PDB file of C-alpha atoms in Angstrom:
ATOM      1  CA  MET A   1      20.419  -8.220   0.802  1.00 47.00           C
ATOM      2  CA  ALA A   2      18.015 -12.313   7.571  1.00 44.00           C
ATOM      3  CA  THR A   3      17.330 -11.669  11.550  1.00 41.00           C
ATOM      4  CA  VAL A   4      18.136 -11.195  14.831  1.00 38.00           C
ATOM      5  CA  LEU A   5      20.148 -13.925  16.750  1.00 38.00           C
ATOM      6  CA  ASP A   6      18.014 -16.201  19.322  1.00 41.00           C
ATOM      7  CA  ARG A   7      16.726 -15.108  22.634  1.00 39.00           C
ATOM      8  CA  THR A   8      16.204 -17.359  25.344  1.00 36.00           C
ATOM      9  CA  PRO A   9      12.428 -16.035  26.972  1.00 39.00           C
ATOM     10  CA  LEU A  10      14.006 -16.600  30.957  1.00 35.00           C
ATOM     11  CA  HIS A  11      16.452 -13.832  30.545  1.00 36.00           C
ATOM     12  CA  ALA A  12      15.696 -10.242  29.359  1.00 37.00           C
ATOM     13  CA  GLU A  13      18.366  -8.755  27.230  1.00 39.00           C
ATOM     14  CA  PRO A  14      20.030  -5.591  27.605  1.00 40.00           C
ATOM     15  CA  LYS A  15      18.794  -2.689  26.043  1.00 46.00           C
ATOM     16  CA  THR A  16      20.127  -1.641  22.786  1.00 44.00           C
ATOM     17  CA  ALA A  17      21.621   2.038  22.065  1.00 44.00           C
ATOM     18  CA  GLU A  18      18.498   2.696  19.590  1.00 43.00           C
ATOM     19  CA  ALA A  19      15.547   1.352  22.460  1.00 45.00           C
ATOM     20  CA  GLN A  20      16.779   2.859  25.189  1.00 46.00           C
ATOM     21  CA  THR A  21      14.879   6.238  26.953  1.00 42.00           C
ATOM     22  CA  GLU A  22      15.777   9.147  27.090  1.00 39.00           C
ATOM     23  CA  PRO A  23      16.474   8.873  30.680  1.00 40.00           C
ATOM     24  CA  GLU A  24      18.997   5.859  30.127  1.00 41.00           C
ATOM     25  CA  ARG A  25      21.102   7.580  27.157  1.00 41.00           C
ATOM     26  CA  ARG A  26      21.670  10.682  29.764  1.00 37.00           C
ATOM     27  CA  ALA A  27      23.156   8.464  32.240  1.00 38.00           C
ATOM     28  CA  GLY A  28      25.084   6.382  30.034  1.00 42.00           C
ATOM     29  CA  GLY A  29      22.610   3.188  29.000  1.00 44.00           C
ATOM     30  CA  THR A  30      23.499   0.228  29.923  1.00 43.00           C
ATOM     31  CA  LYS A  31      26.251  -2.240  30.218  1.00 47.00           C
ATOM     32  CA  GLY A  32      27.506  -4.008  27.479  1.00 45.00           C
ATOM     33  CA  VAL A  33      25.871  -0.907  25.066  1.00 49.00           C
ATOM     34  CA  PRO A  34      29.389  -0.237  23.226  1.00 62.00           C
ATOM     35  CA  ARG A  35      30.233  -3.572  22.879  1.00 83.00           C
ATOM     36  CA  SER A  36      26.870  -4.502  20.794  1.00 85.00           C
ATOM     37  CA  VAL A  37      27.612  -0.645  18.994  1.00 87.00           C
ATOM     38  CA  GLY A  38      30.781  -1.953  17.671  1.00 88.00           C
ATOM     39  CA  ILE A  39      29.674  -5.584  16.687  1.00 92.00           C
ATOM     40  CA  GLY A  40      26.441  -4.188  14.972  1.00 90.00           C
ATOM     41  CA  LEU A  41      28.293  -1.663  13.136  1.00 89.00           C
ATOM     42  CA  ALA A  42      30.508  -4.403  12.375  1.00 91.00           C
ATOM     43  CA  LEU A  43      28.517  -6.203  10.894  1.00 93.00           C
ATOM     44  CA  ALA A  44      26.594  -3.431   9.281  1.00 91.00           C
ATOM     45  CA  ALA A  45      30.003  -3.260   7.823  1.00 90.00           C
ATOM     46  CA  LEU A  46      30.655  -7.189   6.161  1.00 92.00           C
ATOM     47  CA  ALA A  47      26.858  -6.908   4.765  1.00 91.00           C
ATOM     48  CA  THR A  48      27.636  -4.093   2.744  1.00 88.00           C
ATOM     49  CA  VAL A  49      31.026  -5.030   1.300  1.00 88.00           C
ATOM     50  CA  VAL A  50      29.235  -8.769   0.567  1.00 89.00           C
ATOM     51  CA  TRP A  51      26.383  -7.018  -0.902  1.00 86.00           C
ATOM     52  CA  SER A  52      29.007  -4.914  -3.357  1.00 83.00           C
ATOM     53  CA  GLY A  53      29.718  -7.599  -5.191  1.00 83.00           C
ATOM     54  CA  SER A  54      26.118  -8.491  -6.028  1.00 83.00           C
ATOM     55  CA  PHE A  55      25.721  -5.640  -8.187  1.00 79.00           C
ATOM     56  CA  VAL A  56      28.772  -6.698 -10.251  1.00 79.00           C
ATOM     57  CA  THR A  57      27.427 -10.246 -10.303  1.00 83.00           C
ATOM     58  CA  SER A  58      23.722  -8.983 -11.135  1.00 82.00           C
ATOM     59  CA  ARG A  59      25.849  -7.271 -13.979  1.00 78.00           C
ATOM     60  CA  ALA A  60      28.084  -9.931 -15.182  1.00 78.00           C
ATOM     61  CA  LEU A  61      24.566 -12.513 -15.123  1.00 86.00           C
ATOM     62  CA  ALA A  62      22.906  -9.585 -17.064  1.00 84.00           C
ATOM     63  CA  ASP A  63      23.625 -10.942 -20.749  1.00 85.00           C
ATOM     64  CA  THR A  64      23.327 -14.490 -19.648  1.00 91.00           C
ATOM     65  CA  VAL A  65      20.701 -15.062 -16.497  1.00 93.00           C
ATOM     66  CA  PRO A  66      16.896 -13.526 -17.310  1.00 93.00           C
ATOM     67  CA  PRO A  67      17.144 -11.462 -13.749  1.00 92.00           C
ATOM     68  CA  ILE A  68      13.226 -13.245 -12.611  1.00 94.00           C
ATOM     69  CA  GLN A  69      15.779 -16.535 -12.946  1.00 95.00           C
ATOM     70  CA  HIS A  70      18.953 -15.137 -11.472  1.00 94.00           C
ATOM     71  CA  ALA A  71      16.873 -13.494  -8.398  1.00 93.00           C
ATOM     72  CA  PHE A  72      14.735 -17.305  -8.116  1.00 96.00           C
ATOM     73  CA  TRP A  73      17.837 -19.229  -8.427  1.00 96.00           C
ATOM     74  CA  ARG A  74      19.206 -16.944  -5.737  1.00 94.00           C
ATOM     75  CA  TRP A  75      16.698 -17.880  -3.074  1.00 96.00           C
ATOM     76  CA  LEU A  76      16.790 -21.430  -3.465  1.00 96.00           C
ATOM     77  CA  ILE A  77      20.471 -21.796  -2.612  1.00 96.00           C
ATOM     78  CA  ALA A  78      20.125 -19.701  -0.643  1.00 95.00           C
ATOM     79  CA  ILE A  79      17.597 -21.687   1.401  1.00 97.00           C
ATOM     80  CA  ALA A  80      19.401 -24.687   0.753  1.00 96.00           C
ATOM     81  CA  ALA A  81      22.122 -23.098   2.353  1.00 95.00           C
ATOM     82  CA  VAL A  82      20.212 -21.974   5.865  1.00 94.00           C
ATOM     83  CA  ALA A  83      18.046 -25.267   5.947  1.00 96.00           C
ATOM     84  CA  PRO A  84      20.458 -27.401   7.750  1.00 95.00           C
ATOM     85  CA  PHE A  85      20.702 -24.828  10.479  1.00 93.00           C
ATOM     86  CA  ALA A  86      17.243 -23.199  10.625  1.00 95.00           C
ATOM     87  CA  ALA A  87      14.667 -25.414   9.327  1.00 95.00           C
ATOM     88  CA  ARG A  88      13.950 -27.281  12.377  1.00 95.00           C
ATOM     89  CA  GLN A  89      13.678 -23.889  14.396  1.00 95.00           C
ATOM     90  CA  ALA A  90      10.806 -22.677  11.964  1.00 96.00           C
ATOM     91  CA  TRP A  91       9.348 -26.041  12.431  1.00 96.00           C
ATOM     92  CA  GLN A  92       9.567 -25.440  16.656  1.00 96.00           C
ATOM     93  CA  GLN A  93       8.179 -21.792  15.901  1.00 97.00           C
ATOM     94  CA  ARG A  94       5.784 -22.869  13.167  1.00 96.00           C
ATOM     95  CA  GLU A  95       2.800 -21.923  15.305  1.00 96.00           C
ATOM     96  CA  LEU A  96       4.325 -18.078  16.118  1.00 96.00           C
ATOM     97  CA  ILE A  97       5.002 -18.091  12.356  1.00 96.00           C
ATOM     98  CA  ARG A  98       1.529 -18.318  11.682  1.00 96.00           C
ATOM     99  CA  GLN A  99       0.980 -15.611  14.478  1.00 96.00           C
ATOM    100  CA  HIS A 100       2.726 -13.070  12.372  1.00 97.00           C
ATOM    101  CA  ILE A 101       2.573 -14.028   9.108  1.00 97.00           C
ATOM    102  CA  ARG A 102       0.799 -11.059   7.414  1.00 96.00           C
ATOM    103  CA  PHE A 103       4.350  -9.427   8.942  1.00 96.00           C
ATOM    104  CA  LEU A 104       6.857 -12.098   7.881  1.00 97.00           C
ATOM    105  CA  LEU A 105       4.883 -11.619   4.165  1.00 97.00           C
ATOM    106  CA  LEU A 106       5.084  -7.649   4.057  1.00 96.00           C
ATOM    107  CA  ALA A 107       9.240  -8.170   4.934  1.00 95.00           C
ATOM    108  CA  SER A 108       9.847 -11.216   2.359  1.00 96.00           C
ATOM    109  CA  LEU A 109       7.762  -9.283  -0.296  1.00 96.00           C
ATOM    110  CA  LEU A 110       9.962  -6.041   0.380  1.00 95.00           C
ATOM    111  CA  GLY A 111      13.448  -7.812   0.885  1.00 92.00           C
ATOM    112  CA  VAL A 112      13.231 -11.084  -0.770  1.00 93.00           C
ATOM    113  CA  THR A 113      10.531 -10.935  -3.980  1.00 95.00           C
ATOM    114  CA  VAL A 114      11.134  -7.237  -4.766  1.00 95.00           C
ATOM    115  CA  TYR A 115      14.593  -5.822  -3.853  1.00 91.00           C
ATOM    116  CA  ASN A 116      17.102  -7.979  -5.629  1.00 86.00           C
ATOM    117  CA  THR A 117      14.901  -8.302  -8.088  1.00 92.00           C
ATOM    118  CA  LEU A 118      15.114  -5.053  -9.220  1.00 92.00           C
ATOM    119  CA  VAL A 119      18.704  -4.721  -9.011  1.00 87.00           C
ATOM    120  CA  ASN A 120      18.942  -7.750 -11.073  1.00 89.00           C
ATOM    121  CA  GLN A 121      16.798  -5.877 -13.479  1.00 89.00           C
ATOM    122  CA  ALA A 122      18.089  -2.882 -13.219  1.00 86.00           C
ATOM    123  CA  GLY A 123      21.723  -4.810 -14.161  1.00 82.00           C
ATOM    124  CA  VAL A 124      20.028  -4.852 -17.452  1.00 84.00           C
ATOM    125  CA  THR A 125      20.557  -1.625 -19.067  1.00 80.00           C
ATOM    126  CA  THR A 126      22.867   0.100 -15.794  1.00 76.00           C
ATOM    127  CA  THR A 127      26.568  -0.298 -14.842  1.00 73.00           C
ATOM    128  CA  ALA A 128      27.323  -2.073 -11.506  1.00 73.00           C
ATOM    129  CA  GLY A 129      29.021   1.359 -10.398  1.00 69.00           C
ATOM    130  CA  ASN A 130      25.519   3.482 -10.716  1.00 70.00           C
ATOM    131  CA  MET A 131      23.819   0.572  -9.054  1.00 77.00           C
ATOM    132  CA  GLY A 132      26.213   0.642  -5.880  1.00 73.00           C
ATOM    133  CA  MET A 133      25.921   4.500  -5.957  1.00 70.00           C
ATOM    134  CA  ILE A 134      22.310   5.117  -5.946  1.00 73.00           C
ATOM    135  CA  MET A 135      21.566   2.741  -3.694  1.00 78.00           C
ATOM    136  CA  ALA A 136      23.421   4.077  -1.478  1.00 70.00           C
ATOM    137  CA  ALA A 137      20.070   6.317  -1.594  1.00 68.00           C
ATOM    138  CA  SER A 138      18.599   4.348   0.735  1.00 74.00           C
ATOM    139  CA  PRO A 139      19.540   4.974   4.188  1.00 71.00           C
ATOM    140  CA  VAL A 140      18.116   8.394   4.039  1.00 71.00           C
ATOM    141  CA  LEU A 141      15.412   6.408   3.880  1.00 72.00           C
ATOM    142  CA  MET A 142      16.042   4.365   6.955  1.00 75.00           C
ATOM    143  CA  ALA A 143      16.437   7.382   8.634  1.00 74.00           C
ATOM    144  CA  VAL A 144      13.123   8.971   7.494  1.00 75.00           C
ATOM    145  CA  TYR A 145      11.178   5.630   9.070  1.00 77.00           C
ATOM    146  CA  GLU A 146      13.406   6.028  12.011  1.00 73.00           C
ATOM    147  CA  ARG A 147      12.564   9.341  12.770  1.00 74.00           C
ATOM    148  CA  LEU A 148       8.890   8.730  11.682  1.00 74.00           C
ATOM    149  CA  GLY A 149       8.453   6.442  14.488  1.00 70.00           C
ATOM    150  CA  GLY A 150       9.762   8.904  17.583  1.00 69.00           C
ATOM    151  CA  ASN A 151      13.547   8.161  17.645  1.00 74.00           C
ATOM    152  CA  ARG A 152      16.128  11.559  17.553  1.00 75.00           C
ATOM    153  CA  LEU A 153      18.758  11.010  15.147  1.00 72.00           C
ATOM    154  CA  GLY A 154      20.623  13.384  16.768  1.00 78.00           C
ATOM    155  CA  ALA A 155      22.786  16.622  14.555  1.00 82.00           C
ATOM    156  CA  ARG A 156      26.174  14.478  14.112  1.00 80.00           C
ATOM    157  CA  ARG A 157      24.294  11.428  12.618  1.00 75.00           C
ATOM    158  CA  VAL A 158      22.103  14.219  10.416  1.00 81.00           C
ATOM    159  CA  THR A 159      25.491  15.797   9.455  1.00 84.00           C
ATOM    160  CA  GLY A 160      27.116  12.645   8.785  1.00 79.00           C
ATOM    161  CA  MET A 161      24.208  11.349   6.645  1.00 77.00           C
ATOM    162  CA  LEU A 162      23.740  14.899   4.724  1.00 83.00           C
ATOM    163  CA  VAL A 163      27.683  15.067   3.740  1.00 83.00           C
ATOM    164  CA  ALA A 164      28.004  11.064   2.726  1.00 75.00           C
ATOM    165  CA  CYS A 165      24.758  11.782   0.602  1.00 77.00           C
ATOM    166  CA  ALA A 166      26.240  14.594  -0.993  1.00 81.00           C
ATOM    167  CA  GLY A 167      29.294  12.550  -2.104  1.00 76.00           C
ATOM    168  CA  VAL A 168      27.091  10.313  -3.499  1.00 71.00           C
ATOM    169  CA  LEU A 169      24.884  12.960  -5.122  1.00 74.00           C
ATOM    170  CA  LEU A 170      29.092  14.093  -6.487  1.00 77.00           C
ATOM    171  CA  LEU A 171      29.363   9.974  -7.552  1.00 67.00           C
ATOM    172  CA  VAL A 172      26.746   9.778  -9.911  1.00 65.00           C
ATOM    173  CA  SER A 173      26.621  12.931 -11.429  1.00 69.00           C
ATOM    174  CA  LYS A 174      30.020  13.018 -11.992  1.00 68.00           C
ATOM    175  CA  GLY A 175      30.684  16.759 -10.064  1.00 69.00           C
ATOM    176  CA  SER A 176      27.989  18.476 -12.506  1.00 67.00           C
ATOM    177  CA  LEU A 177      24.769  17.584 -10.285  1.00 60.00           C
ATOM    178  CA  ALA A 178      23.000  16.795 -13.371  1.00 62.00           C
ATOM    179  CA  MET A 179      21.481  13.660 -13.236  1.00 59.00           C
ATOM    180  CA  ASP A 180      20.389  11.727 -16.030  1.00 60.00           C
ATOM    181  CA  PHE A 181      19.004   8.604 -15.341  1.00 61.00           C
ATOM    182  CA  ALA A 182      19.571   5.609 -17.563  1.00 66.00           C
ATOM    183  CA  ALA A 183      16.300   3.188 -17.519  1.00 76.00           C
ATOM    184  CA  GLY A 184      18.340   0.928 -14.967  1.00 76.00           C
ATOM    185  CA  ASP A 185      18.479   3.651 -12.484  1.00 75.00           C
ATOM    186  CA  LEU A 186      14.774   4.159 -12.515  1.00 81.00           C
ATOM    187  CA  TRP A 187      14.945   0.123 -11.288  1.00 89.00           C
ATOM    188  CA  VAL A 188      18.126   0.854  -8.696  1.00 83.00           C
ATOM    189  CA  ILE A 189      15.536   3.687  -7.226  1.00 81.00           C
ATOM    190  CA  GLY A 190      12.940   1.142  -7.022  1.00 89.00           C
ATOM    191  CA  GLY A 191      15.110  -1.534  -4.931  1.00 89.00           C
ATOM    192  CA  ALA A 192      16.432   1.420  -3.082  1.00 85.00           C
ATOM    193  CA  PHE A 193      13.181   2.498  -1.935  1.00 88.00           C
ATOM    194  CA  ALA A 194      12.159  -1.325  -1.263  1.00 91.00           C
ATOM    195  CA  PHE A 195      15.472  -1.689   0.759  1.00 88.00           C
ATOM    196  CA  GLY A 196      15.210   1.120   2.863  1.00 86.00           C
ATOM    197  CA  SER A 197      11.448   0.348   3.723  1.00 90.00           C
ATOM    198  CA  TYR A 198      12.794  -3.875   4.387  1.00 90.00           C
ATOM    199  CA  SER A 199      15.323  -2.490   6.752  1.00 84.00           C
ATOM    200  CA  ALA A 200      12.669  -0.261   8.580  1.00 85.00           C
ATOM    201  CA  VAL A 201      10.398  -3.127   8.399  1.00 89.00           C
ATOM    202  CA  LEU A 202      12.940  -5.109  10.758  1.00 86.00           C
ATOM    203  CA  ARG A 203      12.457  -3.004  13.513  1.00 80.00           C
ATOM    204  CA  ARG A 204       9.188  -4.687  14.292  1.00 87.00           C
ATOM    205  CA  LYS A 205       9.958  -8.038  14.152  1.00 89.00           C
ATOM    206  CA  PRO A 206       8.608 -10.032  17.173  1.00 91.00           C
ATOM    207  CA  GLN A 207      11.237 -10.930  18.810  1.00 88.00           C
ATOM    208  CA  GLU A 208      10.340 -14.161  20.255  1.00 93.00           C
ATOM    209  CA  ILE A 209      10.555 -15.450  16.533  1.00 94.00           C
ATOM    210  CA  GLY A 210      14.404 -17.079  16.546  1.00 92.00           C
ATOM    211  CA  GLY A 211      16.894 -14.940  13.914  1.00 89.00           C
ATOM    212  CA  LEU A 212      17.596 -18.522  12.184  1.00 92.00           C
ATOM    213  CA  ALA A 213      13.531 -19.163  12.045  1.00 95.00           C
ATOM    214  CA  PHE A 214      12.510 -16.083  10.719  1.00 95.00           C
ATOM    215  CA  LEU A 215      15.645 -15.964   8.401  1.00 94.00           C
ATOM    216  CA  PHE A 216      14.600 -19.532   6.785  1.00 96.00           C
ATOM    217  CA  THR A 217      11.076 -18.379   6.920  1.00 97.00           C
ATOM    218  CA  THR A 218      11.318 -14.356   4.753  1.00 96.00           C
ATOM    219  CA  PHE A 219      13.403 -16.714   2.164  1.00 96.00           C
ATOM    220  CA  VAL A 220      11.193 -19.698   1.465  1.00 97.00           C
ATOM    221  CA  LEU A 221       8.503 -17.173   1.258  1.00 97.00           C
ATOM    222  CA  GLY A 222      10.141 -14.265  -0.747  1.00 96.00           C
ATOM    223  CA  ALA A 223      10.797 -17.334  -3.029  1.00 97.00           C
ATOM    224  CA  LEU A 224       7.228 -18.614  -2.950  1.00 97.00           C
ATOM    225  CA  MET A 225       5.783 -15.071  -4.146  1.00 97.00           C
ATOM    226  CA  LEU A 226       8.533 -15.182  -7.004  1.00 96.00           C
ATOM    227  CA  LEU A 227       7.287 -18.448  -7.928  1.00 97.00           C
ATOM    228  CA  PRO A 228       4.554 -17.597 -10.441  1.00 97.00           C
ATOM    229  CA  VAL A 229       6.795 -14.791 -12.424  1.00 95.00           C
ATOM    230  CA  PHE A 230       9.696 -17.101 -12.502  1.00 96.00           C
ATOM    231  CA  LEU A 231       7.554 -19.765 -14.166  1.00 97.00           C
ATOM    232  CA  VAL A 232       6.599 -16.910 -16.645  1.00 96.00           C
ATOM    233  CA  SER A 233      10.440 -16.267 -17.681  1.00 95.00           C
ATOM    234  CA  LEU A 234      11.127 -19.375 -18.089  1.00 95.00           C
ATOM    235  CA  ALA A 235       7.907 -19.717 -20.769  1.00 95.00           C
ATOM    236  CA  VAL A 236       8.857 -16.658 -22.025  1.00 94.00           C
ATOM    237  CA  GLN A 237      12.402 -16.648 -21.818  1.00 92.00           C
ATOM    238  CA  GLY A 238      13.872 -19.775 -21.772  1.00 92.00           C
ATOM    239  CA  GLY A 239      16.354 -21.142 -19.280  1.00 91.00           C
ATOM    240  CA  PHE A 240      19.814 -20.345 -19.273  1.00 92.00           C
ATOM    241  CA  THR A 241      22.931 -22.890 -20.195  1.00 90.00           C
ATOM    242  CA  PRO A 242      24.751 -24.008 -16.588  1.00 93.00           C
ATOM    243  CA  THR A 243      28.105 -22.676 -16.746  1.00 93.00           C
ATOM    244  CA  VAL A 244      31.189 -21.876 -14.699  1.00 92.00           C
ATOM    245  CA  GLY A 245      30.525 -18.339 -15.583  1.00 89.00           C
ATOM    246  CA  THR A 246      27.040 -18.643 -14.407  1.00 92.00           C
ATOM    247  CA  VAL A 247      26.588 -20.801 -11.303  1.00 93.00           C
ATOM    248  CA  SER A 248      29.938 -19.201  -9.801  1.00 93.00           C
ATOM    249  CA  PRO A 249      28.823 -15.836  -9.297  1.00 91.00           C
ATOM    250  CA  LEU A 250      24.540 -17.470  -8.678  1.00 94.00           C
ATOM    251  CA  LEU A 251      26.257 -19.691  -5.657  1.00 94.00           C
ATOM    252  CA  TYR A 252      28.182 -16.240  -4.421  1.00 93.00           C
ATOM    253  CA  VAL A 253      24.669 -14.571  -4.146  1.00 92.00           C
ATOM    254  CA  GLY A 254      22.746 -17.324  -2.991  1.00 94.00           C
ATOM    255  CA  VAL A 255      25.418 -18.500  -0.293  1.00 94.00           C
ATOM    256  CA  VAL A 256      27.207 -15.365   1.055  1.00 93.00           C
ATOM    257  CA  SER A 257      24.845 -12.228  -0.361  1.00 90.00           C
ATOM    258  CA  SER A 258      22.156 -14.071   1.146  1.00 90.00           C
ATOM    259  CA  ALA A 259      22.463 -16.451   3.826  1.00 91.00           C
ATOM    260  CA  VAL A 260      25.294 -14.895   5.361  1.00 92.00           C
ATOM    261  CA  ALA A 261      24.573 -10.372   4.285  1.00 92.00           C
ATOM    262  CA  PHE A 262      20.972 -10.800   5.414  1.00 91.00           C
ATOM    263  CA  PHE A 263      21.838 -12.378   8.623  1.00 91.00           C
ATOM    264  CA  ALA A 264      24.189 -10.074   9.696  1.00 92.00           C
ATOM    265  CA  TRP A 265      22.585  -6.893   8.710  1.00 91.00           C
ATOM    266  CA  ASN A 266      19.441  -7.793  10.305  1.00 89.00           C
ATOM    267  CA  LYS A 267      21.789  -8.641  13.264  1.00 90.00           C
ATOM    268  CA  ALA A 268      23.001  -5.490  13.294  1.00 91.00           C
ATOM    269  CA  ILE A 269      19.564  -3.726  12.968  1.00 89.00           C
ATOM    270  CA  SER A 270      18.759  -5.111  15.902  1.00 86.00           C
ATOM    271  CA  LEU A 271      21.786  -3.953  17.942  1.00 88.00           C
ATOM    272  CA  ILE A 272      21.635  -0.374  16.396  1.00 87.00           C
ATOM    273  CA  GLY A 273      19.030   0.710  14.777  1.00 84.00           C
ATOM    274  CA  ALA A 274      18.126   1.080  10.457  1.00 78.00           C
ATOM    275  CA  ALA A 275      19.174   4.910  10.810  1.00 74.00           C
ATOM    276  CA  ARG A 276      22.934   4.124  12.044  1.00 80.00           C
ATOM    277  CA  ALA A 277      23.439   0.863  10.129  1.00 83.00           C
ATOM    278  CA  GLY A 278      22.313   3.121   7.019  1.00 77.00           C
ATOM    279  CA  VAL A 279      25.030   4.982   7.265  1.00 76.00           C
ATOM    280  CA  ILE A 280      27.431   2.756   7.379  1.00 81.00           C
ATOM    281  CA  TYR A 281      25.738   1.764   4.111  1.00 79.00           C
ATOM    282  CA  TYR A 282      26.942   4.219   2.323  1.00 72.00           C
ATOM    283  CA  LEU A 283      30.039   2.935   2.182  1.00 79.00           C
ATOM    284  CA  GLN A 284      28.459   0.721  -0.520  1.00 77.00           C
ATOM    285  CA  PRO A 285      29.873   2.951  -3.182  1.00 73.00           C
ATOM    286  CA  VAL A 286      32.963   2.859  -2.463  1.00 75.00           C
ATOM    287  CA  CYS A 287      33.130  -0.519  -2.019  1.00 81.00           C
ATOM    288  CA  VAL A 288      31.453  -1.302  -5.376  1.00 75.00           C
ATOM    289  CA  ALA A 289      34.268   1.484  -7.422  1.00 71.00           C
ATOM    290  CA  LEU A 290      37.277  -0.173  -5.291  1.00 76.00           C
ATOM    291  CA  LEU A 291      36.497  -4.029  -6.020  1.00 76.00           C
ATOM    292  CA  SER A 292      35.687  -2.220  -9.871  1.00 67.00           C
ATOM    293  CA  PHE A 293      39.640  -1.131  -9.857  1.00 70.00           C
ATOM    294  CA  ALA A 294      40.667  -4.664  -8.528  1.00 73.00           C
ATOM    295  CA  LEU A 295      38.334  -6.855 -10.424  1.00 67.00           C
ATOM    296  CA  LEU A 296      37.593  -4.913 -14.093  1.00 59.00           C
ATOM    297  CA  GLY A 297      40.572  -2.636 -14.018  1.00 64.00           C
ATOM    298  CA  GLU A 298      38.253   1.080 -13.984  1.00 59.00           C
ATOM    299  CA  GLY A 299      40.184   4.023 -13.186  1.00 62.00           C
ATOM    300  CA  ILE A 300      39.795   5.613 -10.143  1.00 66.00           C
ATOM    301  CA  GLY A 301      40.167   9.213 -11.050  1.00 72.00           C
ATOM    302  CA  ARG A 302      40.006  12.919  -8.968  1.00 79.00           C
ATOM    303  CA  LEU A 303      36.613  13.455  -9.047  1.00 76.00           C
ATOM    304  CA  GLN A 304      36.129   9.798  -7.359  1.00 71.00           C
ATOM    305  CA  VAL A 305      38.552  10.034  -4.243  1.00 77.00           C
ATOM    306  CA  VAL A 306      36.860  13.458  -3.053  1.00 81.00           C
ATOM    307  CA  CYS A 307      33.732  11.474  -3.059  1.00 77.00           C
ATOM    308  CA  MET A 308      35.070   8.676  -1.473  1.00 73.00           C
ATOM    309  CA  VAL A 309      37.011  10.998   1.696  1.00 80.00           C
ATOM    310  CA  LEU A 310      33.394  12.584   1.798  1.00 81.00           C
ATOM    311  CA  ILE A 311      31.220   9.677   2.129  1.00 74.00           C
ATOM    312  CA  LEU A 312      33.534   8.045   4.665  1.00 73.00           C
ATOM    313  CA  GLY A 313      33.816  10.608   6.072  1.00 78.00           C
ATOM    314  CA  GLY A 314      29.640  11.110   6.693  1.00 77.00           C
ATOM    315  CA  VAL A 315      29.948   7.312   7.512  1.00 68.00           C
ATOM    316  CA  ILE A 316      32.509   7.837  10.485  1.00 72.00           C
ATOM    317  CA  LEU A 317      30.871  11.107  11.711  1.00 75.00           C
ATOM    318  CA  GLY A 318      27.353   9.708  11.984  1.00 68.00           C
ATOM    319  CA  SER A 319      28.231   6.788  12.428  1.00 59.00           C
ATOM    320  CA  ALA A 320      29.938   7.930  15.533  1.00 60.00           C
ATOM    321  CA  ALA A 321      28.774   7.396  19.525  1.00 52.00           C
ATOM    322  CA  ARG A 322      26.801  10.125  21.200  1.00 53.00           C
ATOM    323  CA  ARG A 323      29.037  11.817  23.694  1.00 49.00           C
ATOM    324  CA  ARG A 324      27.875  11.634  27.441  1.00 44.00           C
TER     325      ARG A 324
END
């Protein structure tokens, strides 16, 4: 499913909860942290809800639009959507972009080229529900990366993560804990690793690169890396017929799931860190289940309700701010 907002070089911004030192945390942090944490949690929730719809569209387009072409057109639409707002800033910061091109290529590869392409491929052989539930495992990797980076997660956040993860496992296994993955499930697992790695990489984003410039640049680089595979798909599989049933979902994933959701997610990472934002991401299987119920008429049984309670409880516990 991309950045932090622009920063004025003449003014230092207040430190976020994740960026503070341990003495600052004990002293109560800096002014504005409670508000920034609330905004970060809200943005992470927004991105999570929007991305939940992407799994439904990936499944819906699996039989009409080849997965590679789905991904490529998604990013072309996303580029067109953000260009009026971001192209000028990206041009003004072209020297900074050149200096940090390796980082930008890595972020583009993980978050744009690989992640969504694997999810689209998964939609050919597995359900939207399975995709959403398996993707909910990516916050575990986010937390591992944060811990390896020297950040303390805290007992409350770890407990919340484990509770939410237990709910996801029960939901995926239908209460039996016997994992029976389809081929598509394995593609989603690869996507989960790509997304978790992308979220962790964002913490190293050069602060001098503006948010819109970063968003636009990663979209362009990711689409360029996808171009050769797109051309192969076009030659081997042929194109698809543009209809309301194909164009409308592509507009949704291109504008809402890409431009809006990636911007919101990356801003959330900058405010609260990947581990805490990852806890919110556990809401995804709940959102997918509710969307399936509302849009596809799929029933929600007792097991789903129990798992949703576990996931929501874990999210609330893990996203709560530490007491002073």
